[in-house]
Amino acid sequence: MVWKGKWVQLSLTMVLSFMLVLSGCGSSNNTAAPEDPKSDGGTGEPSENAKSQIEFMGWGGDTEKAVFQKLIDSYMKKNPNKKVKYTVVPPAEYYQKLDTLIAANKTPDVFYAGGAHFNKLVSSDVLLNLESQLNSNSDVNPDNVWKQGLDRYRYDGSNVGSGDLFGLPKDVGPWAFAYNKALFDKAGLPYPSAKAGEYTWDDMVADAKAITVVNERGKIDTFGVAGYSTESAVWANGADWLDPATGKITIDTPEFAEAMQFVADLSLVHKVSPSPDDEKAQNAYARFVAGKVAMFPMGPWDQPGFWDLPFEWDIAAWPASPNTGKTATWLGSLGFVVSKKTEYPEDSFALAAYLSLDPESQKENYMLGQAVPNLMDMAKGEFLDMEKAPQTRQVFLDIIEDYGRPPVEVTSKNTKWLDTFWQDASQVWTGKKSAAEFVKEEQPKLQKLYDESNK
Amino acid sequence: MLRWRGEDDGGTRLAASLLFPAAAREEKLMKNTTPGYRRKEIIWSLLFVTPPILGFLIFGLAPLLTSFGLSFMSWDMFTPAKFTGTDNFQYMFADEKFYKSLYNTFYLLLGIPLGMIIALILAIMMNRPLKGISFFRTIYYIPVISPIIAVSLLWQWLLNYDYGIINEFIWNVFGVQGPNWLGDPNWVKPSFILMGLWGGVGGTMVLYLAGLQGIPSSYYEAAQVDGASRWHQFKHITLPLLSPIHFYVVVMGIIGTFQSFSQMYILAADGGPEYSGATIVYYIFQEAFKYFNMGYASAVAWVLGILIFIITLFQFRFSKRWVYQE
């Protein structure tokens, strides 16, 4: 009899220790378990005011976290029955964390997604189709939202921009061309034009040469330009990385090579831009902030950092290619998406719509220098009239409406090919290979990588 | 001895009864020889070993088996895994980056002999009754206990091309511009080795110090009587008697080098210039957590595991020829 009792004891202890081991990884999930919606109305259908708890996951630094916490608090105040649990993850770990949660069937209800990752999530059937809710929700007016932003979250499995809606834009991020007014004044040069097509590559190189200063040790102290966008050069010159319709990598064209060489030559030949070695020593951002770079790209999110600068600055249109007379740049975007497995589809959509499109939250966002408003009337109205730099805010809107393009990765599900391109491109930036040689050698390699994971 | 064997016997029987409860019950009816207090002890001992065993099964064995299975599949974590046979392995052996990262990893092995030489010299210097010797020993050991991420960030500054203290030193002493340590594909790996030396010699030094203090002084006295020079004493007494430590350091060093990852993660973003800083584990990490090719990453991990296993086995085989065991 004693023996039997021991067995009970033994198995009990084993179960307990088993639970102990497991609790290490499981404890955090208990708090996240949403309350049962059925307990509220008893009808099975969550009514308008039913209690719910939504998990919202995003990334960002302290500023972004503070902004979103504020927005969420005001949302919860307006909707006392809707609880939102906000989790912030450092940007570098975000997709790792998200994908692990999805794999573990613990997908947050609302979260950030964008670019190639968004396409992959739609293709893997992780996201909720928002099309019907967009049309039925009376609070949302899609006609007042940048089409360029909204269309980024339409995906039919192969084309971005067509098909149903799977997300709402968190922001539209025009990659603009900033310049240091003080350095232009010092060199006695007129400022670059804010109108697309007026200021060309040649103008820029001439200005950059006039501004660049070499110190007594033979090192360049002040650079004319830094971080020049390769995408802008390539697109302005009429080339592209990829033809999404056929899936062909198109980097081996003369136009592409010429544009890439132009960017490389800014440092290699003209010596007006930091070389990769210079970049290693001090990155271009730090140099611009220190007043040692005259022209430098920026996104709207850079505004708060630049507001504190001791010199005046503004934004201009990206220089146009003399061959085409056109210019281009990328228009980034990140979106709010909803998990297909959410228990509260309506409430999740409502939260995403609030964060994306509520006038109050949009105002808060642009006042803090986080983004251009998603609402067109606001962007074209009060946003343009804002007191703070940059003065010619219209450039941001021009990029959105006119010459901004989705980043290269947007048409891919897997970006390995593009990552490889950037890795290998260092041979061109350092002058080891000419751009023409490089693109010819690189094309087959990228084509293979693209085909493997995107078809 | 007999007593011990008896204990063993009880253990085996209990283990058998755990596996085959019916048989155990029958056996109990037939002959119940294990005294009560012994059973109690055995039960308690099992209770104490259960958590680590379960821990191993859940966090050690289960992932191991899973990854073995995954290495023959294609899995992106969202969609169900698909069996793809040996596709992952075929892709691996045709992938340029796999060979590059493998080469980089082998290159880093050069740091092991260098580290051993420096550590041995340090240990010999530290093995003298000097004033404040424990202070110096501590100084050299500090890098070993410093967190690698913090150390890597520190070295990022030291190795800076324009402003780093190392190039500043080279300029001041030799009057030449130092290399672009982390920016030049040819210098990235030497930079890692340099950093590894700084971080690793302290630990090896302590091992050698212990080894040196274990060598009986009578050997040296005898050699001195025979007229052996300091060099001969070192070559014929110190070095051979330290051979178990050489062996330990080489084995652990190779395994450690094959697993190196953190420095690369901090210092060589995206594999460094032309993928010159990526090690095999870094490659696995990128495949798994950047591109979410879990199946492929598992396949590479298994190849790495087998590689380490073979090399270690090889070392143990050959150790009989040169490792002196007292």
PDB file of C-alpha atoms in Angstrom, chain B residues 111-127 136-137 140-141 144 196-212 234 238-239 242 245-246 249-250:
ATOM      1  CA  GLY B 111      43.466  32.838 -33.649  1.00  0.00           C
ATOM      2  CA  ILE B 112      43.769  29.648 -31.584  1.00  0.00           C
ATOM      3  CA  PRO B 113      47.548  28.996 -31.915  1.00  0.00           C
ATOM      4  CA  LEU B 114      48.225  32.719 -31.619  1.00  0.00           C
ATOM      5  CA  GLY B 115      46.160  32.878 -28.467  1.00  0.00           C
ATOM      6  CA  MET B 116      47.907  29.835 -27.032  1.00  0.00           C
ATOM      7  CA  ILE B 117      51.362  31.313 -27.573  1.00  0.00           C
ATOM      8  CA  ILE B 118      50.457  34.639 -26.029  1.00  0.00           C
ATOM      9  CA  ALA B 119      48.614  32.998 -23.151  1.00  0.00           C
ATOM     10  CA  LEU B 120      51.553  30.722 -22.419  1.00  0.00           C
ATOM     11  CA  ILE B 121      54.000  33.604 -22.380  1.00  0.00           C
ATOM     12  CA  LEU B 122      51.685  35.536 -20.093  1.00  0.00           C
ATOM     13  CA  ALA B 123      51.225  32.535 -17.827  1.00  0.00           C
ATOM     14  CA  ILE B 124      54.967  32.084 -17.491  1.00  0.00           C
ATOM     15  CA  MET B 125      55.346  35.758 -16.670  1.00  0.00           C
ATOM     16  CA  MET B 126      52.523  35.564 -14.156  1.00  0.00           C
ATOM     17  CA  ASN B 127      53.941  32.435 -12.568  1.00  0.00           C
ATOM     18  CA  PHE B 136      47.890  41.571 -12.920  1.00  0.00           C
ATOM     19  CA  ARG B 137      46.253  38.167 -13.156  1.00  0.00           C
ATOM     20  CA  TYR B 140      44.194  39.869 -17.780  1.00  0.00           C
ATOM     21  CA  TYR B 141      41.161  37.904 -16.749  1.00  0.00           C
ATOM     22  CA  VAL B 144      36.919  36.953 -20.193  1.00  0.00           C
ATOM     23  CA  GLY B 196      39.327  37.297 -29.877  1.00  0.00           C
ATOM     24  CA  LEU B 197      42.911  37.348 -28.576  1.00  0.00           C
ATOM     25  CA  TRP B 198      42.152  40.200 -26.247  1.00  0.00           C
ATOM     26  CA  GLY B 199      39.026  38.495 -24.980  1.00  0.00           C
ATOM     27  CA  GLY B 200      40.379  34.970 -24.831  1.00  0.00           C
ATOM     28  CA  VAL B 201      43.956  34.918 -23.628  1.00  0.00           C
ATOM     29  CA  GLY B 202      42.956  35.611 -20.031  1.00  0.00           C
ATOM     30  CA  GLY B 203      41.018  32.379 -19.767  1.00  0.00           C
ATOM     31  CA  THR B 204      43.746  30.318 -21.440  1.00  0.00           C
ATOM     32  CA  MET B 205      46.346  31.995 -19.271  1.00  0.00           C
ATOM     33  CA  VAL B 206      44.591  30.857 -16.116  1.00  0.00           C
ATOM     34  CA  LEU B 207      44.519  27.299 -17.428  1.00  0.00           C
ATOM     35  CA  TYR B 208      48.219  27.400 -18.229  1.00  0.00           C
ATOM     36  CA  LEU B 209      48.964  28.949 -14.880  1.00  0.00           C
ATOM     37  CA  ALA B 210      47.257  26.045 -13.157  1.00  0.00           C
ATOM     38  CA  GLY B 211      49.195  23.661 -15.399  1.00  0.00           C
ATOM     39  CA  LEU B 212      52.499  25.333 -14.649  1.00  0.00           C
ATOM     40  CA  PHE B 234      61.042  24.780 -21.300  1.00  0.00           C
ATOM     41  CA  THR B 238      57.253  22.589 -19.479  1.00  0.00           C
ATOM     42  CA  LEU B 239      55.774  22.112 -22.942  1.00  0.00           C
ATOM     43  CA  LEU B 242      51.329  21.136 -20.350  1.00  0.00           C
ATOM     44  CA  ILE B 245      46.071  21.788 -21.382  1.00  0.00           C
ATOM     45  CA  HIS B 246      47.131  22.386 -24.990  1.00  0.00           C
ATOM     46  CA  VAL B 249      42.439  24.612 -25.271  1.00  0.00           C
ATOM     47  CA  VAL B 250      42.583  23.426 -28.880  1.00  0.00           C
TER      48      VAL B 250
END
